[in-house]
Short mmCIF file of N, CA and C in Angstrom, two decimals:
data_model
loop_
_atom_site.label_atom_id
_atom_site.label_comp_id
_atom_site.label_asym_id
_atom_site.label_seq_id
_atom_site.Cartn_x
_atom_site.Cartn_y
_atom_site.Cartn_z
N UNK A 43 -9.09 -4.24 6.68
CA UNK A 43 -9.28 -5.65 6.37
C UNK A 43 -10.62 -6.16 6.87
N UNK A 44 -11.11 -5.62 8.04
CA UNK A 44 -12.49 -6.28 8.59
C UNK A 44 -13.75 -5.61 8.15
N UNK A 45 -13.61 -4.26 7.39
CA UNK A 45 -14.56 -3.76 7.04
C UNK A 45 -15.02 -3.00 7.83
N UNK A 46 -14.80 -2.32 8.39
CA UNK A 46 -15.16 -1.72 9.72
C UNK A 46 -14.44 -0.54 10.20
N UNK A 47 -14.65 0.75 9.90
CA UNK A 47 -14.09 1.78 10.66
C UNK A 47 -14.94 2.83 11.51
N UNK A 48 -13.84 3.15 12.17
CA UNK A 48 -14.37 4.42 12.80
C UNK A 48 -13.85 5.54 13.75
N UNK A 49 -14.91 6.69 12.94
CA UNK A 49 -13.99 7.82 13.35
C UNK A 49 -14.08 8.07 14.98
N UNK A 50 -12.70 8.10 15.58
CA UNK A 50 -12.35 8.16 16.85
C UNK A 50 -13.14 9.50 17.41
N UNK A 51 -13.03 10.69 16.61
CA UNK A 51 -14.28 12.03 16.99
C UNK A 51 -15.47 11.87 17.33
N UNK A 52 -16.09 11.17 16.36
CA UNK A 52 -17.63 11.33 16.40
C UNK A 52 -18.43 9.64 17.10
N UNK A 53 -17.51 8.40 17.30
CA UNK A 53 -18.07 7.28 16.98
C UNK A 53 -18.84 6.74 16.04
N UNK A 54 -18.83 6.92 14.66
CA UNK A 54 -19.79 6.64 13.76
C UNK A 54 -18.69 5.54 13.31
N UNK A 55 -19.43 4.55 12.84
CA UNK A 55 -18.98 3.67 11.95
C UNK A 55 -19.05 3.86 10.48
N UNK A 56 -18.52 3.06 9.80
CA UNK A 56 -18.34 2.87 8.41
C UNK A 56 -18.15 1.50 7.71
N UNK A 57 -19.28 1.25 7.37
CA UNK A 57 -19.29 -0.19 7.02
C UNK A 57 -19.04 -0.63 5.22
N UNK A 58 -19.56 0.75 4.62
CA UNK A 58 -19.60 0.41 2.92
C UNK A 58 -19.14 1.81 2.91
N UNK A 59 -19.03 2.02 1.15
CA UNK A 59 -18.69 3.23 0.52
C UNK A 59 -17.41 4.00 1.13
N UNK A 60 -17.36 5.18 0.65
CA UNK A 60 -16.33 5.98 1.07
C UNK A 60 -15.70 6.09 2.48
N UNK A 61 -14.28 6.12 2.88
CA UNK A 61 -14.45 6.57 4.27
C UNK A 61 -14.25 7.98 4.17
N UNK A 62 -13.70 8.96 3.43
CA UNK A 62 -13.74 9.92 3.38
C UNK A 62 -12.67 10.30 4.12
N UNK A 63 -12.78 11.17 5.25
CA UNK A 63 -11.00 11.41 5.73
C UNK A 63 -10.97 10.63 7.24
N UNK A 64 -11.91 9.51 7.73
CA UNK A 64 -11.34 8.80 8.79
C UNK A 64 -10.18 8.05 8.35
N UNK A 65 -9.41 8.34 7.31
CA UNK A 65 -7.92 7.09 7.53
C UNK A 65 -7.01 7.82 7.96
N UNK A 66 -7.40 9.44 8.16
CA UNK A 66 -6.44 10.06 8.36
C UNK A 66 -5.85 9.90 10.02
N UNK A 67 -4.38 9.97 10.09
CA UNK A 67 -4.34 9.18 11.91
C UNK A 67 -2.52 9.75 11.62
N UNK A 68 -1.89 9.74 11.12
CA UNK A 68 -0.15 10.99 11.22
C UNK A 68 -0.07 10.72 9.62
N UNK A 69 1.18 11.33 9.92
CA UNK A 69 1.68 11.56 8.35
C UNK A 69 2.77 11.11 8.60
N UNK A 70 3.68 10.29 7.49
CA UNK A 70 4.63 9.55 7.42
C UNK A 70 5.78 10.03 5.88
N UNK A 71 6.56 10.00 6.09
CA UNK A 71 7.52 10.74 4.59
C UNK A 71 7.40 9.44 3.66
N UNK A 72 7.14 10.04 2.71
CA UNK A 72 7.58 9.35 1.60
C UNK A 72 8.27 9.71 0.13
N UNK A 73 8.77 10.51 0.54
CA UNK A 73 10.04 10.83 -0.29
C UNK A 73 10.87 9.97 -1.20
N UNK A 74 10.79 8.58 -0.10
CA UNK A 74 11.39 7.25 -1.17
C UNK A 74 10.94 6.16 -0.21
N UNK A 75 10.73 5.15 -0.70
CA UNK A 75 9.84 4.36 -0.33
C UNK A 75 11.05 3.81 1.11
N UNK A 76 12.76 3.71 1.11
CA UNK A 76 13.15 3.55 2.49
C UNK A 76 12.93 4.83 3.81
N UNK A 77 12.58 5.92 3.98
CA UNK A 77 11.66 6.87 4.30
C UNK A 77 10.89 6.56 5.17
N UNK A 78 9.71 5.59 4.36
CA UNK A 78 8.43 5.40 4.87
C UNK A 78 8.77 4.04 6.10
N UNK A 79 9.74 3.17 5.30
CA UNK A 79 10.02 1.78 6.01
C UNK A 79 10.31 2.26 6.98
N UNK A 80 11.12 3.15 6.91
CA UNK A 80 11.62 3.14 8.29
C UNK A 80 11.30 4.35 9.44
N UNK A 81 10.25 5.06 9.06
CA UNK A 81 9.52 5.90 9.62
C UNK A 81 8.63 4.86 10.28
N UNK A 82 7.96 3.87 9.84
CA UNK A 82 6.93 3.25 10.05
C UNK A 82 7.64 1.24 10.62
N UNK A 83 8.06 0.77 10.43
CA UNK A 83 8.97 -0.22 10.72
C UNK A 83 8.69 -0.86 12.25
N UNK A 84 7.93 -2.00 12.78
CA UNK A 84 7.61 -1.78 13.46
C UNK A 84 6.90 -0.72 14.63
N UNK A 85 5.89 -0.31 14.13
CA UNK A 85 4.92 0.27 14.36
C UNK A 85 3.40 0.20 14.38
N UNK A 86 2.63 0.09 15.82
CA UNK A 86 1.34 0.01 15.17
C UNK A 86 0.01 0.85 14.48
N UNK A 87 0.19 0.94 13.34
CA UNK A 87 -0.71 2.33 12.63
C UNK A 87 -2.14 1.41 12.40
N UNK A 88 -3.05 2.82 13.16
CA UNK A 88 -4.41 1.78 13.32
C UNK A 88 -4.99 2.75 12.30
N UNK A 89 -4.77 3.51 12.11
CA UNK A 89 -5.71 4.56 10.94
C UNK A 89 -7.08 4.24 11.22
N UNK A 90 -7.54 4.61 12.46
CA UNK A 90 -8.56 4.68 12.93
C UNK A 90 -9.48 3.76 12.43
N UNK A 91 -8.70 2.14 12.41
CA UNK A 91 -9.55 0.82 11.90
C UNK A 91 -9.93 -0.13 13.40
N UNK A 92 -11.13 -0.22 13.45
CA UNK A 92 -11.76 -0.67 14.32
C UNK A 92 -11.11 -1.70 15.19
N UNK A 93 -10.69 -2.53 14.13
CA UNK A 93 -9.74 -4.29 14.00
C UNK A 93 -8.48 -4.17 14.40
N UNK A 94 -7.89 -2.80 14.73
CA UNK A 94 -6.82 -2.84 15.56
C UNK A 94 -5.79 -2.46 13.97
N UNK A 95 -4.38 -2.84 14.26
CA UNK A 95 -3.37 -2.78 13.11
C UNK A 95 -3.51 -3.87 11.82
N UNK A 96 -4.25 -3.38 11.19
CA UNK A 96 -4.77 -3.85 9.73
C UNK A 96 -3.68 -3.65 8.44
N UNK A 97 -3.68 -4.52 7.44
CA UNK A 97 -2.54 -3.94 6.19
C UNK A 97 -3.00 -2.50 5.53
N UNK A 98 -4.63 -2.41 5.61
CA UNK A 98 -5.06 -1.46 4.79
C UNK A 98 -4.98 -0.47 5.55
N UNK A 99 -4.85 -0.55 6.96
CA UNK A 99 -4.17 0.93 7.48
C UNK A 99 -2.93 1.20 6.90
N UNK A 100 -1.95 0.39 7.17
CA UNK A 100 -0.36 0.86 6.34
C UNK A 100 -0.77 1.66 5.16
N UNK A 101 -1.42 1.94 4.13
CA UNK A 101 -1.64 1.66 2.44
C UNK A 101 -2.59 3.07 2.65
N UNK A 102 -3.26 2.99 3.82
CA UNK A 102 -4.28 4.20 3.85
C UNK A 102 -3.78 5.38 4.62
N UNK A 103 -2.38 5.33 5.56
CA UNK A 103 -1.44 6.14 5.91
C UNK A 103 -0.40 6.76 4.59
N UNK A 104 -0.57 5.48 4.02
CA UNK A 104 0.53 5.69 2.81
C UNK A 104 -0.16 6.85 1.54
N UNK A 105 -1.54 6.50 1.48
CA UNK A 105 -2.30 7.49 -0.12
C UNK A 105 -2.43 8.98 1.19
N UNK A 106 -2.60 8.84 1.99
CA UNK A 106 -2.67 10.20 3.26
C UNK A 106 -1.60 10.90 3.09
N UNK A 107 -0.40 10.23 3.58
CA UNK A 107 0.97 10.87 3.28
C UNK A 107 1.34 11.34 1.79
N UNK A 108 1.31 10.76 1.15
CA UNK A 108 1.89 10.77 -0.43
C UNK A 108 0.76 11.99 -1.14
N UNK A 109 -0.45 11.16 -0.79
CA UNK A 109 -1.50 11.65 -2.23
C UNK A 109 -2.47 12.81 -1.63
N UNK A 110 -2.42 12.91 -0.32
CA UNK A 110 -3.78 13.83 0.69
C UNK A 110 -4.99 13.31 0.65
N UNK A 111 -5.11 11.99 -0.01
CA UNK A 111 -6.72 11.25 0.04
C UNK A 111 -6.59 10.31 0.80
N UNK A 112 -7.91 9.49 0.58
CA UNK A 112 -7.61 7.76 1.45
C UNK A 112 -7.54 7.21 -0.17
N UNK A 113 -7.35 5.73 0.31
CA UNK A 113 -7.69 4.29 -0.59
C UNK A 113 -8.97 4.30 -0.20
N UNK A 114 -9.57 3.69 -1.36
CA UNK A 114 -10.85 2.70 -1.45
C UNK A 114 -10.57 1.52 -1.64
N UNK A 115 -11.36 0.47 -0.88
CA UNK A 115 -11.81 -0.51 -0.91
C UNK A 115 -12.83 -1.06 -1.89
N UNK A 116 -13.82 -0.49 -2.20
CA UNK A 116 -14.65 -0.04 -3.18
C UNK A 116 -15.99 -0.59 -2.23
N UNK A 117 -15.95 -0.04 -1.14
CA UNK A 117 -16.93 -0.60 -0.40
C UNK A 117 -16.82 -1.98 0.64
N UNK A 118 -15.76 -2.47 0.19
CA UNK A 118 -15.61 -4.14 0.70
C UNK A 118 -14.75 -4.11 2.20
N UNK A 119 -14.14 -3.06 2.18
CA UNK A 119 -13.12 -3.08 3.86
C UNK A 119 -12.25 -4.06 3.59
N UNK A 120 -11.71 -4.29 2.47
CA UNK A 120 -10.75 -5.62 2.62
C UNK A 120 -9.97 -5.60 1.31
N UNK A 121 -8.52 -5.72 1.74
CA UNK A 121 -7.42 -5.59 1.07
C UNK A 121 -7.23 -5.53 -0.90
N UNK A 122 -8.13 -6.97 -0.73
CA UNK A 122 -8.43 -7.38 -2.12
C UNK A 122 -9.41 -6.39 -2.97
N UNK A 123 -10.39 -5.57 -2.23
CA UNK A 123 -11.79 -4.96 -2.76
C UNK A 123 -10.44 -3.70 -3.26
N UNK A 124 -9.18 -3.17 -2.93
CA UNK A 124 -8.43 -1.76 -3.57
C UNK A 124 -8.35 -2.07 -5.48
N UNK A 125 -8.04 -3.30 -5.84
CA UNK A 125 -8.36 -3.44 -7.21
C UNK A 125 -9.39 -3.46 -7.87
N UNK A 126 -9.79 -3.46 -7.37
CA UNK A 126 -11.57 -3.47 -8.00
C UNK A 126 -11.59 -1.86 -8.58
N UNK A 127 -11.24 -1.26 -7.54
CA UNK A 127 -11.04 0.62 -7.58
C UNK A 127 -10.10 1.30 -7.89
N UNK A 128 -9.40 0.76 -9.34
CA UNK A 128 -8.04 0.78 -10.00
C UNK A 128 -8.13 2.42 -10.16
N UNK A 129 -9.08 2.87 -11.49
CA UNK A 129 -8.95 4.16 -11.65
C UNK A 129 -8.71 5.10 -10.40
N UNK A 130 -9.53 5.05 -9.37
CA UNK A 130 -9.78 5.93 -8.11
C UNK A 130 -8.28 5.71 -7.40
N UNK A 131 -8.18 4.95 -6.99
CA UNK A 131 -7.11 4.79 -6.08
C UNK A 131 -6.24 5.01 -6.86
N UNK A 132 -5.78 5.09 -8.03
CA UNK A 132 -4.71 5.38 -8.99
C UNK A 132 -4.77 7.03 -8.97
N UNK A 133 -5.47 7.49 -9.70
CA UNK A 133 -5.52 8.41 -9.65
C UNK A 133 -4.94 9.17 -10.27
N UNK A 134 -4.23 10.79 -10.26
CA UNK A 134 -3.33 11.38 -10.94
C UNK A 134 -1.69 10.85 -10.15
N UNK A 135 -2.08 10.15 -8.88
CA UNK A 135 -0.40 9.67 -8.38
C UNK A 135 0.06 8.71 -8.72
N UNK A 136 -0.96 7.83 -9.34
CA UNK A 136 -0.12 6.52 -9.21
C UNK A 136 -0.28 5.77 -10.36
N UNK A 137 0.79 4.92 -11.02
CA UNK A 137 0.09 3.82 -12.19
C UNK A 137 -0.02 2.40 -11.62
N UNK A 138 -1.09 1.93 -12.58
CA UNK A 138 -1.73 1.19 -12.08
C UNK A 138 -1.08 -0.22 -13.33
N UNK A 139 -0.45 -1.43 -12.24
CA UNK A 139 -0.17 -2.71 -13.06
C UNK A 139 -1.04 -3.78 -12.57
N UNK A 140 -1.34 -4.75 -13.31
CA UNK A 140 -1.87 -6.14 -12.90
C UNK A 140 -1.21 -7.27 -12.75
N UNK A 141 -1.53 -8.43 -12.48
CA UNK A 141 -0.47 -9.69 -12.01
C UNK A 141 0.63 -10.01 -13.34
N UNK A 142 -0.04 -9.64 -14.26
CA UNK A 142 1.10 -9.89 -15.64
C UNK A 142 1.84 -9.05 -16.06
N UNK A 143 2.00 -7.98 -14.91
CA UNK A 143 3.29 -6.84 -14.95
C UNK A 143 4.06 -7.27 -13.46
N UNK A 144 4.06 -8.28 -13.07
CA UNK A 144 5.17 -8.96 -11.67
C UNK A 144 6.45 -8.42 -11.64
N UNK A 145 6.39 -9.13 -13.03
CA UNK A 145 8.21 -8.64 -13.78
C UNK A 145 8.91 -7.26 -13.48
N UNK A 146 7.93 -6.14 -13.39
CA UNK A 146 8.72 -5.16 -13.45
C UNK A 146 8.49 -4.24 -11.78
N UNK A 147 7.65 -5.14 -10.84
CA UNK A 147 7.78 -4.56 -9.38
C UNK A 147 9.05 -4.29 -8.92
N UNK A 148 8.53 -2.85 -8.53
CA UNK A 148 10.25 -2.23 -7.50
C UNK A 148 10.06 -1.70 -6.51
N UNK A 149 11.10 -1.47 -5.61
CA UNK A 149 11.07 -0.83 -4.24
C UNK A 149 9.78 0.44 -4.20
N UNK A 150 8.65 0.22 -3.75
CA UNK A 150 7.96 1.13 -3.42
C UNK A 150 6.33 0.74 -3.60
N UNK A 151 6.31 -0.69 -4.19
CA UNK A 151 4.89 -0.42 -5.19
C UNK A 151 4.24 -1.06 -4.47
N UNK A 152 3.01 -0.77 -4.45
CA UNK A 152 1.93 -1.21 -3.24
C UNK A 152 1.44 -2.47 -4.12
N UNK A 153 1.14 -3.37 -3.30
CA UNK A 153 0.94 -4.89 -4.01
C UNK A 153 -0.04 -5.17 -3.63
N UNK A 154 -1.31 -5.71 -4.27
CA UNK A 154 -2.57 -6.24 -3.51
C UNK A 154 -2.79 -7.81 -3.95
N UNK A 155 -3.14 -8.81 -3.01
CA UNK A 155 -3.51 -9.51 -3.09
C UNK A 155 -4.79 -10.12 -2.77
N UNK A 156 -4.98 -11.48 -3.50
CA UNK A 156 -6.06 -11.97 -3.10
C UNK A 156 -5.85 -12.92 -2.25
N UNK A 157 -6.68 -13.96 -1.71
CA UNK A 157 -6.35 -15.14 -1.10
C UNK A 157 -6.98 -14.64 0.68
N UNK A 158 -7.17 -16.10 1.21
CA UNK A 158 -7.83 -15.91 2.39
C UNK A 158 -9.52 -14.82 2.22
N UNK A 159 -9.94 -14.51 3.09
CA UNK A 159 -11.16 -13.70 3.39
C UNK A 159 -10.84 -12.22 3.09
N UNK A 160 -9.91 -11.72 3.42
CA UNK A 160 -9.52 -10.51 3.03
C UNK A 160 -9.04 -9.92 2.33
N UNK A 161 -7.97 -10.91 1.81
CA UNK A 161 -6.72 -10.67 0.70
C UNK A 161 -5.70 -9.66 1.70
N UNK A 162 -4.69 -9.11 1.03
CA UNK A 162 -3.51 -8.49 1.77
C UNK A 162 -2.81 -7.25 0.57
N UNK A 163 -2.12 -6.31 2.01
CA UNK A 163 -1.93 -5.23 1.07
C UNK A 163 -0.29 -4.76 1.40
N UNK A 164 0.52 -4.64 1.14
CA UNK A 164 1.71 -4.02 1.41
C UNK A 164 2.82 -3.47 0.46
N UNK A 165 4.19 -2.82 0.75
CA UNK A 165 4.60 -2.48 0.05
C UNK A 165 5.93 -2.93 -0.17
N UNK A 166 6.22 -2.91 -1.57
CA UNK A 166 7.34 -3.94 -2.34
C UNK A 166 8.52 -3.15 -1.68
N UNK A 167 9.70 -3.77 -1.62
CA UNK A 167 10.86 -3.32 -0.53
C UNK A 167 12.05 -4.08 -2.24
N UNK A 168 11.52 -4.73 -2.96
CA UNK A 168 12.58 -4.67 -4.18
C UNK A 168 11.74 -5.62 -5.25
N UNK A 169 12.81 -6.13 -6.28
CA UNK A 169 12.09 -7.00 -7.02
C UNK A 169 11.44 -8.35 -6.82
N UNK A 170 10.84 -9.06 -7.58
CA UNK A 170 10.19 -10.51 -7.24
C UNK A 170 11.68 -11.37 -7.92
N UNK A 171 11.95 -12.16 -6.48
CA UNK A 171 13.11 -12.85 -6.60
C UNK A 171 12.61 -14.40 -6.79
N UNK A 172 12.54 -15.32 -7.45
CA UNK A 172 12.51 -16.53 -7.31
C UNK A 172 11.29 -16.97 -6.81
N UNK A 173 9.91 -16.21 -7.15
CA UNK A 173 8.21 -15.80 -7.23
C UNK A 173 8.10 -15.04 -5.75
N UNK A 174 9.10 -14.64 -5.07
CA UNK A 174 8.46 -14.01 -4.01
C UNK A 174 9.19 -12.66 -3.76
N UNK A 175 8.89 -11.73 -3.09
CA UNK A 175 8.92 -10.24 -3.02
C UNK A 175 8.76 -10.00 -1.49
N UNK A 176 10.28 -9.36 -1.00
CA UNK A 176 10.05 -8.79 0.19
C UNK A 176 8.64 -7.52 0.40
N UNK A 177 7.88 -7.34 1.02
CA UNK A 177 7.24 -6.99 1.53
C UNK A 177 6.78 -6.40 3.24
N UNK A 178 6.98 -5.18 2.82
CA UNK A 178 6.59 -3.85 4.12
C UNK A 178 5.28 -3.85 4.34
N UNK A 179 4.57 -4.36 5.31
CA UNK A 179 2.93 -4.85 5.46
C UNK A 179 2.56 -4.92 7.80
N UNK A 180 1.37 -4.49 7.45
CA UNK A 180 1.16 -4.55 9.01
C UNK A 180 0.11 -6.06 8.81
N UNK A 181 0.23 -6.65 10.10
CA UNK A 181 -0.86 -7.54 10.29
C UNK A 181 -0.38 -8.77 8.97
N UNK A 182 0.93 -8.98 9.40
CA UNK A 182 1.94 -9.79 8.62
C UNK A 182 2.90 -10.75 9.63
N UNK A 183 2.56 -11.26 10.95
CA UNK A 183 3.38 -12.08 12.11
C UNK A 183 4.22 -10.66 13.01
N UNK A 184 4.16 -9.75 12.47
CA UNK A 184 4.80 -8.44 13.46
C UNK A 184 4.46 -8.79 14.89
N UNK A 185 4.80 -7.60 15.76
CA UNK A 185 4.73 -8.16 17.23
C UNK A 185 3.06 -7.26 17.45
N UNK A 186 2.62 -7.48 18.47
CA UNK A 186 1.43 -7.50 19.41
C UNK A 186 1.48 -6.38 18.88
N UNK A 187 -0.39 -6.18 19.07
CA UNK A 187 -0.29 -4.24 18.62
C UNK A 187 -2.17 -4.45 19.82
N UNK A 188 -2.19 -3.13 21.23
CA UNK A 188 -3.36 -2.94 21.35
C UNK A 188 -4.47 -3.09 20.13
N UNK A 189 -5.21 -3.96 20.74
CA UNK A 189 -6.46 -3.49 19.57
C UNK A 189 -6.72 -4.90 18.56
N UNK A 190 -6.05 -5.48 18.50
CA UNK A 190 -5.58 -6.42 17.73
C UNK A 190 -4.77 -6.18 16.26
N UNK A 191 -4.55 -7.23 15.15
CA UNK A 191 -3.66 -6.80 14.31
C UNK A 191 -2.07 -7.34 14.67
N UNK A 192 -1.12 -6.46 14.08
CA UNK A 192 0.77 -6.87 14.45
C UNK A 192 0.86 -5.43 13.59
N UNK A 193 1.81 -5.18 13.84
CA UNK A 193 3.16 -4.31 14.01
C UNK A 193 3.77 -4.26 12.62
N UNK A 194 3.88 -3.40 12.22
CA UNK A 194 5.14 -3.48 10.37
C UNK A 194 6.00 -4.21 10.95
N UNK A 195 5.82 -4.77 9.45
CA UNK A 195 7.35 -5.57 9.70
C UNK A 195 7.47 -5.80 8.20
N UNK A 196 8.90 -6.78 8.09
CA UNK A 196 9.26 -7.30 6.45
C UNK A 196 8.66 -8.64 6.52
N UNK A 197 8.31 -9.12 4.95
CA UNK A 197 7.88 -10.87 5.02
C UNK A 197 8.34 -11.07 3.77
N UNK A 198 8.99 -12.44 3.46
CA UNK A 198 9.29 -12.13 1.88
C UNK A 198 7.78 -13.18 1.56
N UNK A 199 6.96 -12.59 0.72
CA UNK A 199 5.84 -12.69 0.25
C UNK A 199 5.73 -13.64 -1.27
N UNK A 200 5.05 -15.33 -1.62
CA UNK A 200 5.01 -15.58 -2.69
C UNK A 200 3.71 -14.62 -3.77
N UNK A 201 4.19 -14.36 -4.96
CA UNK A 201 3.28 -13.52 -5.88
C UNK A 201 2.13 -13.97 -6.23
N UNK A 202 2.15 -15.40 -6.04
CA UNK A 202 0.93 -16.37 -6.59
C UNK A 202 -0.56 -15.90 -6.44
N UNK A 203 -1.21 -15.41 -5.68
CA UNK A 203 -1.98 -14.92 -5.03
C UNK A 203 -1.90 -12.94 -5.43
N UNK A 204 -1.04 -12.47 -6.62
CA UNK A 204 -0.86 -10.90 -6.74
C UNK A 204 -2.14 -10.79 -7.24
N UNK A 205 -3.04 -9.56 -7.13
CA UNK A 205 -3.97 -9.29 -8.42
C UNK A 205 -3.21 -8.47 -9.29
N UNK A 206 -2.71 -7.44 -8.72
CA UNK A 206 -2.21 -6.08 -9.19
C UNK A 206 -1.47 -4.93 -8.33
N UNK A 207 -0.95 -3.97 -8.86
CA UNK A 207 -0.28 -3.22 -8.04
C UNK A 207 -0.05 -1.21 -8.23
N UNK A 208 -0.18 -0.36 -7.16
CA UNK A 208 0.52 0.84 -8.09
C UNK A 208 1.53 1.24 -7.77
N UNK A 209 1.89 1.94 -8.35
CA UNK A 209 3.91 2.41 -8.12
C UNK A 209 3.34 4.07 -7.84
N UNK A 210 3.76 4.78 -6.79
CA UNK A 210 3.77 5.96 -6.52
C UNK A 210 4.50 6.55 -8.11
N UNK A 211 3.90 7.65 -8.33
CA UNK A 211 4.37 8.49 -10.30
C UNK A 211 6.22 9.20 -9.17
N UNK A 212 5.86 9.27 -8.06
CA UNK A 212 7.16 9.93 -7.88
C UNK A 212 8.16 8.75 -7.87
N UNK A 213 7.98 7.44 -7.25
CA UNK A 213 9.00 6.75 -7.61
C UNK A 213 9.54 5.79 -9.21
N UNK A 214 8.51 6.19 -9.94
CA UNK A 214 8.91 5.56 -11.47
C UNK A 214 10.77 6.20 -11.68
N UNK A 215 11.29 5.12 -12.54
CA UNK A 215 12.91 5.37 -12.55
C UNK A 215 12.81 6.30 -14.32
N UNK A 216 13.32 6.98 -14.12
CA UNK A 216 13.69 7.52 -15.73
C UNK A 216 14.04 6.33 -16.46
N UNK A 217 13.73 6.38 -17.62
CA UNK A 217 14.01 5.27 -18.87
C UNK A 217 15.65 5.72 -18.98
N UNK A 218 16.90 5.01 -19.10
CA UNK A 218 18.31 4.98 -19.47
C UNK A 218 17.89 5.84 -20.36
N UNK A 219 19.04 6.86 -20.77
CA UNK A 219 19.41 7.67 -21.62
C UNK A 219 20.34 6.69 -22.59
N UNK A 220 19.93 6.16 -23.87
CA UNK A 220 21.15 5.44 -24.72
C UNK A 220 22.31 6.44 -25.34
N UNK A 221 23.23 5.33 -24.66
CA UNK A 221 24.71 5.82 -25.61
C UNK A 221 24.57 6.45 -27.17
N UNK A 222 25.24 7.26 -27.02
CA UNK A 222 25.18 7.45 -28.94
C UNK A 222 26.41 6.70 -29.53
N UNK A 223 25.94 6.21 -30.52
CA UNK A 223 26.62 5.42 -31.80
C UNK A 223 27.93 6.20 -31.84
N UNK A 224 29.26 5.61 -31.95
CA UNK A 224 30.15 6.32 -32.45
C UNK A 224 30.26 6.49 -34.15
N UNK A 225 30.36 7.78 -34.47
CA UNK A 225 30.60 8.31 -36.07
C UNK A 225 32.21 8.03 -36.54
N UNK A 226 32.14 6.59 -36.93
CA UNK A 226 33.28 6.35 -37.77
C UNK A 226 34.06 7.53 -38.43
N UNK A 227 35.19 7.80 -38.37
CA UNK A 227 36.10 9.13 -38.86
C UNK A 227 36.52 8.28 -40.25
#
């Protein structure tokens, strides 16, 4: 979120472009998106971000675990700059929706927003109920974390402020299999 990393090895910073593999910091299951919640669920994951427990650490533990890459920002260090970098961060894992696919968010899909200086990044815990969507996000009122930042936690989140979102390709649901027609005798 602050734009700012760095690798705990070497002290180098990272202010623009790629981080390359400083987001890397554990690995977390994601097998199904309750897995990750609760692997991670109150917890502070700094993914080696300067600013202490950031959302875009959660999201950059999450493409680590799932995909073996980081997220891009597209240079910007901040939540909102991951849409900008739809193709990349999509990738061969993930599809990629925008604010006028709301309708069909489900348990798992990483949500980016805009709004404030940074915008915000976390992950959908079910559908958008009545314009807002529980949400799995660090640096969301969670408790104290060294370093600055908060702790995972849940928030139910209004959409108003969505740009777009991707759904891990492993959690897409199979399309219903339709009934067949009965053949009148």
């Amino acid at each position: 979120d602050g734009g700012l990393f760095e690798d705990i090895n070497t002290g180098l910073s990272v202010t623009e472009g790629e981080y390359d593999d400083l987001g890397w910091s554990e690995w977390y299951p994601t097998n199904t998106p309750e897995a990750f919640k609760n692997a991670t669920l109150n917890k502070c994951i700094y993914a080696n971000n300067r600013f202490g427990a950031q959302c875009v650490s959660l999201a950059r533990v999450f493409w680590w675990s799932y995909a073996n890459r980081d997220v891009s920002t597209c240079g910007t260090g901040m939540a909102k700059g991951m849409m900008n970098c739809a193709e990349q961060n999509a990738g061969s894992d993930f599809l990629t929706y925008w604010k006028n696919d709301a309708g069909i968010i489900q348990n798992g899909d990483w949500l980016i927003f805009e709004g404030g200086q940074f915008g915000h990044v976390g992950m959908a815990l079910g559908p958008v109920r009545n314009g807002y969507v529980a949400l799995l996000g660090e640096n969301q009122g969670g408790g104290y974390c060294q370093g600055g930042g908060a702790a995972t936690n849940i928030i139910n989140i209004s959409i108003k402020n969505l740009i777009g979102f991707y759904r891990p390709k492993a959690y897409v649901k199979p399309a219903p299999t339709p009934k067949p027609t009965p053949t009148p005798v």
